[in-house]
XYZ file of C-alpha atoms in Angstrom:
695
model
C 25.979 -83.123 35.888
C 26.218 -79.286 36.117
C 22.513 -79.070 36.994
C 22.957 -81.730 39.680
C 25.924 -79.891 41.180
C 24.025 -76.599 41.141
C 21.123 -78.210 42.998
C 23.564 -79.658 45.545
C 25.309 -76.371 46.251
C 21.967 -74.510 46.496
C 20.902 -76.994 49.165
C 24.179 -76.388 51.026
C 23.634 -72.616 50.908
C 20.071 -73.016 52.160
C 21.414 -75.186 54.960
C 23.931 -72.526 55.901
C 21.240 -69.824 56.033
C 19.246 -71.945 58.472
C 22.071 -72.589 60.930
C 20.683 -70.130 63.447
C 17.526 -72.215 63.866
C 17.184 -74.574 66.825
C 15.339 -77.821 67.313
C 14.398 -79.911 70.288
C 15.595 -83.537 70.000
C 13.080 -86.247 70.711
C 14.981 -87.903 73.554
C 16.130 -84.774 75.465
C 13.630 -82.173 76.744
C 14.179 -78.418 76.609
C 14.006 -76.310 79.777
C 12.254 -72.907 79.863
C 13.868 -70.353 82.178
C 12.622 -66.786 82.108
C 11.313 -67.254 78.557
C 14.743 -68.402 77.303
C 14.885 -71.891 75.733
C 17.992 -73.851 76.704
C 18.522 -76.542 74.087
C 20.219 -79.840 74.898
C 22.542 -80.663 72.003
C 22.608 -84.229 70.703
C 25.781 -83.747 68.609
C 29.123 -82.898 70.205
C 32.603 -82.848 68.713
C 35.614 -83.571 70.909
C 39.370 -83.884 70.618
C 39.308 -87.644 71.284
C 35.669 -88.657 70.728
C 32.563 -87.216 69.082
C 29.187 -88.140 70.616
C 25.794 -88.397 68.919
C 22.433 -89.151 70.573
C 19.758 -90.681 68.304
C 16.213 -89.352 68.586
C 13.264 -91.607 69.325
C 11.985 -90.994 65.773
C 15.257 -92.224 64.289
C 15.368 -95.329 66.512
C 11.722 -96.283 65.886
C 12.120 -95.964 62.109
C 15.372 -97.983 61.891
C 15.465 -101.735 61.328
C 19.232 -102.173 61.640
C 22.129 -100.278 63.191
C 23.364 -99.313 59.712
C 19.933 -97.880 58.978
C 20.151 -95.899 62.231
C 23.589 -94.496 61.319
C 22.196 -93.428 57.962
C 19.250 -91.638 59.581
C 21.495 -89.959 62.160
C 23.656 -88.483 59.350
C 26.845 -88.369 61.430
C 29.140 -85.920 59.586
C 32.269 -88.139 59.732
C 30.499 -91.270 58.391
C 29.303 -92.292 54.927
C 26.750 -95.068 54.293
C 26.766 -96.438 50.736
C 23.798 -97.786 48.767
C 25.050 -101.278 49.735
C 25.115 -100.339 53.458
C 28.922 -100.212 53.663
C 30.141 -98.044 56.566
C 33.190 -95.897 55.723
C 34.591 -92.489 56.498
C 33.966 -89.726 53.965
C 37.120 -90.626 52.009
C 36.021 -94.269 51.694
C 38.306 -95.803 54.357
C 36.787 -98.649 56.351
C 35.343 -98.015 59.818
C 35.366 -100.727 62.482
C 32.123 -101.019 64.440
C 31.937 -101.930 68.136
C 29.011 -102.499 70.463
C 29.806 -101.574 74.057
C 33.536 -101.750 73.203
C 33.253 -105.276 71.749
C 33.856 -105.962 68.016
C 30.654 -106.194 65.946
C 30.040 -107.692 62.502
C 27.563 -106.683 59.829
C 25.113 -109.284 61.121
C 25.457 -107.922 64.669
C 24.182 -104.630 63.334
C 21.142 -106.349 61.844
C 20.304 -108.070 65.133
C 20.690 -105.059 67.407
C 17.604 -103.772 69.193
C 17.320 -100.111 68.201
C 15.408 -99.063 71.321
C 18.449 -100.000 73.436
C 20.835 -97.546 71.717
C 21.736 -94.761 74.146
C 24.360 -92.975 72.058
C 26.855 -93.437 69.236
C 30.523 -92.525 69.629
C 32.976 -91.847 66.800
C 36.761 -92.143 67.350
C 39.829 -91.531 65.220
C 42.830 -93.528 66.516
C 41.409 -94.122 69.989
C 43.748 -94.730 72.904
C 41.362 -97.213 74.569
C 42.954 -100.700 74.225
C 39.506 -102.289 73.882
C 39.405 -100.921 70.321
C 42.453 -103.080 69.498
C 44.416 -100.380 67.681
C 41.781 -99.728 65.004
C 42.126 -96.456 63.109
C 38.493 -95.309 62.771
C 35.817 -96.614 65.130
C 32.063 -96.342 65.685
C 30.980 -97.548 69.134
C 27.324 -98.091 70.050
C 26.674 -97.517 73.754
C 23.657 -99.581 74.766
C 21.083 -99.892 77.491
C 21.855 -103.026 79.491
C 19.892 -105.701 81.292
C 20.280 -106.996 84.816
C 18.281 -110.004 83.694
C 16.155 -110.724 80.632
C 16.803 -110.034 76.986
C 14.918 -110.103 73.717
C 14.045 -112.144 70.651
C 14.226 -110.476 67.242
C 13.042 -111.789 63.871
C 13.998 -109.957 60.703
C 13.081 -110.870 57.142
C 12.675 -109.355 53.698
C 11.425 -110.402 50.284
C 11.707 -108.607 46.959
C 10.577 -108.894 43.362
C 13.971 -110.208 42.213
C 13.442 -113.616 43.855
C 15.674 -112.933 46.826
C 14.798 -113.340 50.469
C 16.303 -113.446 53.928
C 15.235 -114.402 57.424
C 17.321 -113.968 60.581
C 16.587 -114.852 64.201
C 18.430 -113.375 67.189
C 17.960 -114.235 70.842
C 19.665 -112.761 73.872
C 19.479 -113.893 77.475
C 21.371 -112.071 80.205
C 21.572 -112.648 83.929
C 23.799 -110.156 85.712
C 27.380 -110.783 84.507
C 26.635 -113.573 82.026
C 25.126 -113.094 78.572
C 24.293 -115.768 76.007
C 23.387 -115.147 72.376
C 22.153 -117.645 69.826
C 21.558 -116.472 66.277
C 20.954 -117.995 62.856
C 20.108 -116.802 59.382
C 19.172 -118.045 55.932
C 19.479 -116.205 52.611
C 18.479 -117.304 49.135
C 18.751 -115.763 45.676
C 17.438 -116.914 42.325
C 18.407 -114.446 39.614
C 17.453 -115.066 36.011
C 19.825 -112.649 34.305
C 23.400 -112.382 35.554
C 26.909 -112.273 34.121
C 27.723 -109.838 31.343
C 28.868 -108.952 27.833
C 32.648 -108.848 27.255
C 34.392 -106.846 24.523
C 38.095 -107.755 24.127
C 40.824 -106.378 21.897
C 43.978 -108.446 21.228
C 47.208 -106.972 19.826
C 49.452 -109.973 19.200
C 52.963 -109.874 17.661
C 53.272 -111.496 14.237
C 56.139 -113.485 12.699
C 56.899 -110.621 10.302
C 57.546 -108.270 13.234
C 54.223 -106.476 13.008
C 51.194 -106.658 15.275
C 47.888 -108.318 14.544
C 44.852 -106.626 16.064
C 41.432 -108.210 16.310
C 38.386 -107.995 18.538
C 36.375 -110.701 20.295
C 32.851 -109.889 21.469
C 31.084 -112.291 23.830
C 27.367 -111.414 23.971
C 25.231 -113.038 26.652
C 21.614 -113.901 25.874
C 20.660 -115.903 28.984
C 21.896 -116.168 32.545
C 20.781 -117.653 35.851
C 22.268 -117.695 39.347
C 21.135 -119.594 42.434
C 22.605 -119.021 45.885
C 21.885 -120.338 49.391
C 23.533 -119.221 52.618
C 22.930 -120.601 56.103
C 24.748 -119.551 59.289
C 24.439 -120.390 63.025
C 26.393 -118.607 65.778
C 26.767 -118.956 69.548
C 28.224 -116.243 71.774
C 29.004 -116.235 75.494
C 30.025 -113.084 77.382
C 31.213 -112.601 80.945
C 31.547 -108.993 82.051
C 32.508 -107.445 85.377
C 34.125 -104.184 86.387
C 37.634 -105.471 85.683
C 37.198 -108.558 83.501
C 35.527 -108.997 80.109
C 35.688 -112.361 78.354
C 33.797 -112.994 75.122
C 33.934 -116.189 73.043
C 32.158 -116.573 69.717
C 31.814 -119.860 67.837
C 30.122 -119.906 64.455
C 29.778 -121.596 61.111
C 28.756 -120.593 57.594
C 27.509 -122.730 54.690
C 27.570 -120.811 51.411
C 26.407 -122.758 48.344
C 25.954 -121.510 44.786
C 24.919 -124.718 42.983
C 24.815 -123.124 39.548
C 25.757 -119.892 37.848
C 24.908 -120.462 34.187
C 25.038 -118.264 31.108
C 24.923 -118.700 27.341
C 25.185 -116.583 24.233
C 27.362 -116.136 21.163
C 30.872 -114.958 20.193
C 31.771 -112.669 17.287
C 35.227 -111.820 15.926
C 36.198 -108.566 14.210
C 37.380 -108.812 11.512
C 35.023 -111.750 11.082
C 36.643 -115.176 10.799
C 33.389 -117.150 10.915
C 29.710 -116.859 11.636
C 28.495 -116.355 15.174
C 29.769 -119.047 17.527
C 27.493 -120.234 20.341
C 28.960 -120.583 23.829
C 27.801 -121.796 27.220
C 29.301 -121.411 30.660
C 28.402 -122.985 33.996
C 30.056 -122.811 37.390
C 29.417 -123.930 40.961
C 30.880 -122.864 44.275
C 30.628 -124.137 47.852
C 32.359 -122.671 50.933
C 31.952 -124.234 54.380
C 33.536 -122.255 57.222
C 34.082 -122.601 60.954
C 35.569 -119.930 63.171
C 36.303 -118.932 66.744
C 36.774 -115.330 67.872
C 37.812 -114.409 71.388
C 38.175 -111.157 73.267
C 39.712 -111.147 76.763
C 40.215 -107.913 78.691
C 41.714 -107.588 82.186
C 41.988 -104.296 84.100
C 44.844 -104.895 86.512
C 44.551 -101.603 88.399
C 43.880 -97.917 87.751
C 46.921 -97.615 85.467
C 47.425 -101.009 83.810
C 45.353 -103.286 81.594
C 45.852 -106.269 79.259
C 43.725 -107.289 76.273
C 44.096 -110.392 74.109
C 42.148 -111.242 70.944
C 42.693 -114.814 69.680
C 41.128 -116.026 66.421
C 41.004 -119.261 64.458
C 39.210 -119.750 61.145
C 38.894 -122.667 58.757
C 37.343 -122.812 55.288
C 36.839 -125.660 52.853
C 36.199 -124.443 49.289
C 35.076 -126.354 46.187
C 34.807 -124.565 42.854
C 34.245 -125.791 39.313
C 33.542 -124.231 35.923
C 32.974 -125.395 32.358
C 33.252 -123.099 29.336
C 32.330 -124.458 25.898
C 32.378 -123.019 22.354
C 31.082 -124.790 19.280
C 34.357 -124.701 17.343
C 36.911 -124.474 20.200
C 35.852 -127.316 22.481
C 35.445 -127.360 26.254
C 37.562 -125.856 29.034
C 36.958 -127.419 32.442
C 38.565 -126.197 35.667
C 38.078 -127.218 39.288
C 39.817 -126.546 42.586
C 39.598 -127.762 46.166
C 41.114 -125.736 48.985
C 41.589 -126.103 52.733
C 42.664 -122.927 54.489
C 43.484 -122.184 58.129
C 44.213 -118.907 59.866
C 45.516 -118.390 63.406
C 45.921 -114.886 64.784
C 46.327 -113.158 68.103
C 46.675 -109.539 69.189
C 48.104 -108.849 72.642
C 48.095 -105.316 74.107
C 49.459 -104.028 77.400
C 48.310 -100.527 78.389
C 49.837 -98.219 80.968
C 48.295 -94.859 81.868
C 50.469 -91.910 82.865
C 47.455 -89.891 83.977
C 47.422 -86.400 82.504
C 50.572 -87.308 80.523
C 48.709 -89.787 78.336
C 48.875 -93.552 77.909
C 51.163 -96.091 76.258
C 50.087 -99.264 74.451
C 52.645 -102.014 73.867
C 51.327 -104.387 71.177
C 52.205 -107.739 69.636
C 50.436 -109.050 66.525
C 50.805 -112.587 65.175
C 49.225 -114.122 62.056
C 49.663 -117.587 60.519
C 47.947 -118.504 57.246
C 48.024 -121.982 55.697
C 46.527 -122.859 52.284
C 46.484 -126.230 50.509
C 44.942 -126.190 47.036
C 44.444 -128.905 44.395
C 43.665 -127.918 40.792
C 42.238 -130.165 38.102
C 41.115 -129.597 34.523
C 43.252 -127.463 32.212
C 45.868 -127.399 34.993
C 46.668 -130.235 37.386
C 48.702 -128.695 40.207
C 49.017 -128.889 43.988
C 49.802 -125.730 45.949
C 51.005 -125.447 49.526
C 51.491 -121.922 50.862
C 52.138 -120.549 54.339
C 52.489 -116.998 55.611
C 53.774 -115.861 59.011
C 53.783 -112.361 60.481
C 54.991 -111.136 63.875
C 54.584 -107.446 64.594
C 55.599 -105.729 67.838
C 54.856 -102.042 68.289
C 54.158 -99.181 70.682
C 51.530 -96.459 70.549
C 51.471 -93.298 72.660
C 48.440 -91.021 72.917
C 47.771 -87.903 74.964
C 45.045 -85.288 75.372
C 46.197 -81.781 76.198
C 43.350 -79.322 76.456
C 41.874 -78.954 73.003
C 44.423 -81.278 71.325
C 44.486 -85.058 71.025
C 47.530 -86.721 69.484
C 48.586 -90.285 68.743
C 51.899 -91.639 67.469
C 52.691 -95.294 66.873
C 55.709 -97.182 65.531
C 56.470 -100.859 65.127
C 58.018 -103.541 62.971
C 56.639 -106.458 60.948
C 58.708 -109.622 60.441
C 57.270 -111.684 57.585
C 58.015 -115.180 56.291
C 56.326 -116.477 53.151
C 56.636 -120.061 51.936
C 55.260 -121.489 48.705
C 56.363 -125.060 47.904
C 60.181 -124.756 47.865
C 60.194 -120.939 47.696
C 60.950 -118.966 50.882
C 61.136 -115.248 51.542
C 62.006 -113.500 54.813
C 61.533 -109.766 55.061
C 60.818 -107.020 57.547
C 59.646 -103.438 57.502
C 58.590 -100.712 59.960
C 55.087 -99.282 60.279
C 54.167 -95.748 61.374
C 50.871 -94.166 62.499
C 50.320 -90.507 63.382
C 47.185 -88.489 64.084
C 46.545 -85.025 65.525
C 43.116 -83.567 66.262
C 42.202 -80.068 67.430
C 38.758 -79.160 68.797
C 38.550 -75.553 70.058
C 35.009 -76.320 71.298
C 32.263 -78.896 70.796
C 31.259 -77.302 67.475
C 34.523 -77.416 65.520
C 37.057 -80.169 64.914
C 39.997 -80.511 62.527
C 42.115 -83.662 62.176
C 45.203 -84.714 60.220
C 46.651 -88.217 59.907
C 49.493 -90.159 58.266
C 50.201 -93.920 57.977
C 52.769 -96.213 56.442
C 52.959 -100.009 56.427
C 53.731 -103.034 54.249
C 51.139 -105.663 53.324
C 51.605 -109.370 52.589
C 50.396 -110.648 49.194
C 47.538 -113.145 49.385
C 48.386 -116.824 48.910
C 45.840 -116.904 46.074
C 48.243 -114.802 43.946
C 51.252 -117.116 44.368
C 50.141 -120.173 42.428
C 52.275 -121.348 39.500
C 49.264 -123.125 37.956
C 48.442 -122.019 34.387
C 44.659 -122.128 33.964
C 43.003 -121.661 30.577
C 39.546 -120.110 30.881
C 38.650 -119.807 27.155
C 40.356 -120.323 23.773
C 42.339 -117.062 23.958
C 42.874 -116.386 27.665
C 44.945 -118.111 30.370
C 46.100 -116.897 33.758
C 48.720 -117.730 36.380
C 50.241 -116.355 39.588
C 53.722 -115.416 40.805
C 55.483 -117.320 43.630
C 58.140 -114.578 43.945
C 55.824 -111.817 45.216
C 57.066 -109.826 48.204
C 55.388 -107.358 50.568
C 54.416 -103.966 49.155
C 54.321 -100.591 50.911
C 51.564 -98.013 51.134
C 51.359 -94.428 52.390
C 48.193 -92.534 53.129
C 47.409 -89.148 54.629
C 44.211 -87.236 55.250
C 42.708 -83.992 56.518
C 39.156 -83.563 57.856
C 37.172 -80.583 59.180
C 33.794 -80.926 60.936
C 31.419 -78.125 61.972
C 28.261 -78.685 64.073
C 26.895 -75.315 65.271
C 23.566 -76.775 66.470
C 21.192 -79.713 66.116
C 19.937 -78.099 62.911
C 23.040 -78.103 60.728
C 26.312 -80.000 60.310
C 29.087 -79.870 57.720
C 32.262 -81.840 57.013
C 34.972 -81.228 54.431
C 37.745 -83.747 53.717
C 40.745 -84.588 51.538
C 42.977 -87.674 51.512
C 45.677 -89.346 49.435
C 46.878 -92.947 49.066
C 50.184 -93.963 47.447
C 51.343 -97.546 46.822
C 55.010 -98.489 46.445
C 56.505 -101.655 44.868
C 53.026 -102.891 44.016
C 52.246 -106.007 42.026
C 49.897 -105.822 39.024
C 48.121 -108.037 36.531
C 50.218 -108.016 33.361
C 48.940 -109.319 30.034
C 51.576 -110.880 27.765
C 51.110 -112.445 24.308
C 51.562 -116.202 23.728
C 51.197 -118.520 20.759
C 47.555 -119.170 21.674
C 46.471 -115.701 22.850
C 47.065 -113.815 26.110
C 48.533 -115.032 29.408
C 47.636 -112.898 32.429
C 50.569 -112.957 34.848
C 51.318 -111.026 38.050
C 54.253 -108.633 37.756
C 56.194 -106.844 40.493
C 56.989 -104.013 40.586
C 54.374 -102.228 38.504
C 54.250 -98.523 37.783
C 53.387 -95.988 40.468
C 49.885 -95.735 41.891
C 48.346 -92.716 43.637
C 44.804 -91.690 44.517
C 43.288 -88.446 45.829
C 39.787 -88.108 47.322
C 38.113 -84.849 48.391
C 34.657 -83.441 49.023
C 32.035 -82.134 51.470
C 29.010 -83.498 53.350
C 26.172 -81.402 54.839
C 22.976 -82.083 56.811
C 20.010 -79.789 57.506
C 17.187 -80.624 59.966
C 13.952 -78.622 59.831
C 10.575 -78.520 61.617
C 11.919 -79.822 64.933
C 13.753 -82.656 63.222
C 10.735 -83.965 61.301
C 12.432 -83.198 57.968
C 16.098 -84.011 57.348
C 18.060 -83.158 54.194
C 21.582 -84.425 53.468
C 23.854 -83.806 50.490
C 27.335 -84.942 49.547
C 29.839 -83.993 46.864
C 32.870 -86.246 46.283
C 35.769 -86.052 43.845
C 38.331 -88.759 43.071
C 41.517 -88.498 40.988
C 43.653 -91.539 40.169
C 47.034 -92.169 38.544
C 47.740 -95.816 37.664
C 51.128 -96.311 35.984
C 52.553 -99.186 33.951
C 51.185 -101.369 32.463
C 47.914 -99.373 32.351
C 48.948 -95.696 32.184
C 45.562 -94.595 33.481
C 44.721 -91.069 34.673
C 41.095 -90.466 35.652
C 39.033 -87.928 37.605
C 35.406 -88.319 38.661
C 33.027 -86.055 40.585
C 29.726 -87.421 41.949
C 26.981 -86.291 44.297
C 24.325 -87.771 46.555
C 21.145 -86.399 48.101
C 18.732 -87.810 50.683
C 15.523 -86.535 52.301
C 13.738 -88.111 55.290
C 10.389 -87.115 56.836
C 8.783 -88.327 60.106
C 5.020 -88.139 60.790
C 4.040 -89.826 64.062
C 4.705 -93.561 63.538
C 5.221 -93.116 59.793
C 8.457 -92.276 58.029
C 9.143 -91.475 54.375
C 12.461 -91.127 52.558
C 14.005 -90.665 49.160
C 17.623 -90.813 48.033
C 19.640 -90.319 44.867
C 23.228 -91.290 44.001
C 24.652 -89.930 40.754
C 26.713 -92.017 38.346
C 30.284 -92.430 39.485
C 33.633 -93.803 38.373
C 36.239 -95.391 40.609
C 39.301 -97.693 40.378
C 38.851 -101.384 41.165
C 41.833 -101.444 43.531
C 45.504 -100.708 42.917
C 46.432 -104.128 41.493
C 44.375 -103.853 38.318
C 43.909 -101.127 35.742
C 40.132 -101.482 35.722
C 38.009 -98.340 35.898
C 34.459 -98.971 37.114
C 31.469 -96.928 35.938
C 28.221 -97.243 37.881
C 24.695 -96.206 37.047
C 22.769 -93.684 39.076
C 20.715 -95.145 41.920
C 17.482 -93.777 43.352
C 14.971 -95.051 45.878
C 11.812 -94.020 47.708
C 10.588 -95.724 50.870
C 7.749 -95.633 53.352
C 7.694 -97.231 56.784
C 5.589 -97.703 59.899
C 6.948 -98.678 63.303
C 6.332 -98.884 67.015
C 8.381 -100.347 69.841
C 7.881 -103.938 68.557
C 7.035 -103.854 64.832
C 8.885 -102.204 61.980
C 7.651 -102.400 58.385
C 9.473 -100.882 55.402
C 8.390 -100.807 51.741
C 10.985 -99.654 49.212
C 10.880 -98.936 45.480
C 14.302 -98.579 43.839
C 15.163 -97.613 40.242
C 11.449 -97.846 39.444
C 11.855 -96.351 35.952
C 14.596 -98.772 34.878
C 13.649 -102.158 33.415
C 16.930 -103.388 31.912
C 19.397 -105.615 33.782
C 22.530 -103.665 32.901
C 24.615 -102.737 35.925
C 28.266 -101.678 36.252
C 30.669 -101.302 33.335
C 34.385 -102.072 33.757
C 37.063 -100.773 31.382
C 40.714 -101.876 31.202
C 43.407 -100.974 28.645
C 46.954 -102.372 28.443
C 49.652 -102.772 25.771
C 48.535 -106.087 24.300
C 45.036 -106.539 25.677
C 41.913 -104.432 26.350
C 38.740 -105.543 28.087
C 35.363 -103.841 28.464
C 32.663 -105.689 30.397
C 29.017 -104.765 30.831
C 27.634 -106.696 33.807
C 24.037 -107.739 34.411
C 22.547 -107.943 37.914
C 19.556 -107.005 40.062
C 21.410 -104.062 41.602
C 20.221 -101.437 39.103
C 16.987 -103.056 37.924
C 13.587 -101.858 39.140
C 13.070 -103.366 42.580
C 10.331 -103.512 45.209
C 11.201 -104.824 48.665
C 9.099 -105.476 51.750
C 11.016 -105.795 55.013
C 9.487 -106.692 58.387
C 11.081 -106.823 61.837
C 9.511 -107.951 65.102
C 11.241 -107.660 68.466
C 9.998 -109.094 71.749
C 11.798 -107.837 74.833
C 11.547 -109.003 78.425
C 13.287 -108.630 81.774
C 14.779 -105.765 83.748
C 16.739 -103.458 81.502
C 19.703 -101.785 83.156
C 22.553 -103.396 81.226
C 23.028 -104.493 77.657
C 25.565 -106.456 75.566
C 25.769 -107.162 71.841
C 24.219 -110.036 69.958
C 25.653 -112.986 68.075
C 26.128 -112.845 64.351
C 27.234 -114.741 61.289
C 30.989 -115.351 61.299
C 33.273 -115.843 58.324
C 36.134 -118.213 57.627
C 39.483 -117.527 56.011
C 40.059 -116.706 52.333
C 41.060 -119.656 50.173
C 44.370 -119.929 48.337
C 42.700 -120.577 44.966
C 44.299 -118.565 42.157
C 42.234 -115.547 41.159
């Protein structure tokens, strides 16, 4: 690790020594006046918004919008190996296309040649961003009439494949999108080895300790996913109305594994086991976005949503000497939500947003097998609030306050509660090269219906689990500080630190029973706090043909009772990208890292290192990418999870394709037509609502 850190810091120092260099971006020409080159900058920091202009090389080489963000190396944004888009501290970023919400599939269907610029906001005042904290907005070329058809597909050596089709047709103010996709996976080795330690009280007052090792020898997973979506958009100077209707059919017909169980101290010879499960989720959803500009000072936006999901799950675990344990559940879940915002501008004195949020969740679940129970849970939330934002010279500030009224019903149990929420952010940009921002937030979150069930489900001879109907909302506090420095197109640097504290949290608690361990949900658990800090730097050389990025991140966690966990991890990442005419080449490396699996559990995750090389060729229509990942690793071992508590410990080594040697060929073809002066965003796969099945 010390050698890796030394290499990282050397690269940062080299980047700093090259800051005085200049480069000409592909999409903006330099002007020569009296032998002095005036460079147009494609990266600008601002008090309210930071703007980034992608080069033609970056757009031609990118297959998806996430790929483009990665190649642009925006200093406030981090792209993970799984293409998750977060800020540097790991907080989620909401993505918009021309001020309209975009999903992950939207980003796959976007035509890269139409991207004019990318904007990054922290706590934007614009009501079209619906009060989101951190936002990326793609500003696109638009069509007066016409559109495009895009086909995207990939295949890899792990028997996984995907094909997606996107079509857009626009005529002046009306835009129609039809999209569909299909994904399949057939994985021969999946699941994992589990090492458990039980400390059970004995009748004599002592404690009996023994271990149970479940070793997997075979595993297979099959998965199929199909999704169609239709989107209609009407847009004028003062009115924007978007309606999206979609469905999703997610089917995993079998997830099978087998192996043997050993006990320490030994109570018998090896015991063979087998496990099979199936899962099907059918979803339907509607998402609306209606925006009305009343006049120069007033506007109204409304975002209605309805989602429905029908879920069927089943599993069968069998051991030679312990018998069979069968469990199944059927769930029907509905979610209604609506966000209404009224905005009034005071001109140079800022703007005020008055907001009202409503959410209704309904879950009906039937269990069969080791537990035969019917659940009926409903959750209601109404949240009014106000948000004031103002830009004064080099400062941009936002302050928001509101209140959440919550009602939670589970069978005959009812709970009514309320709590305030607070948002605050202040950003200072002395010029377009420096920016420093601080933020603070507090709110209370509603527990998921899937944690409320009173069903007691036995998953194997020694383990059962249940929920807790008496859960109430829990509070969280988070604060952060970020500094960004972009002296030129050649170099950029960001440094960050953040903290997250959870109050009155609920936790998984493991208690002994006559037959083994019962996992319950306890509230309140011990205190939880998390600190994240680090730096991110980018260096562009040879007129942008070579780009080097490096990142150093540290994470420290305190997880109180019942886990009493204190951990610190430091990891690094490095990426290099080279452009030669229509060809592009890249390599990246992520070091091993450790992180907590959320605040509810005491599980500490340990990942393997990840590395990848890639080569691609592209023009305005075709884009081909060939990737080789983890090419020196031929075992199926992936993440390791570790959890310790008073009566029960669990260590699991998972198997998956994620860290196995992998070769992937990805091809995209885009056919465009029409007169391009305006541009909307494309349809995408939509998701339903989470089920109420006990987890």
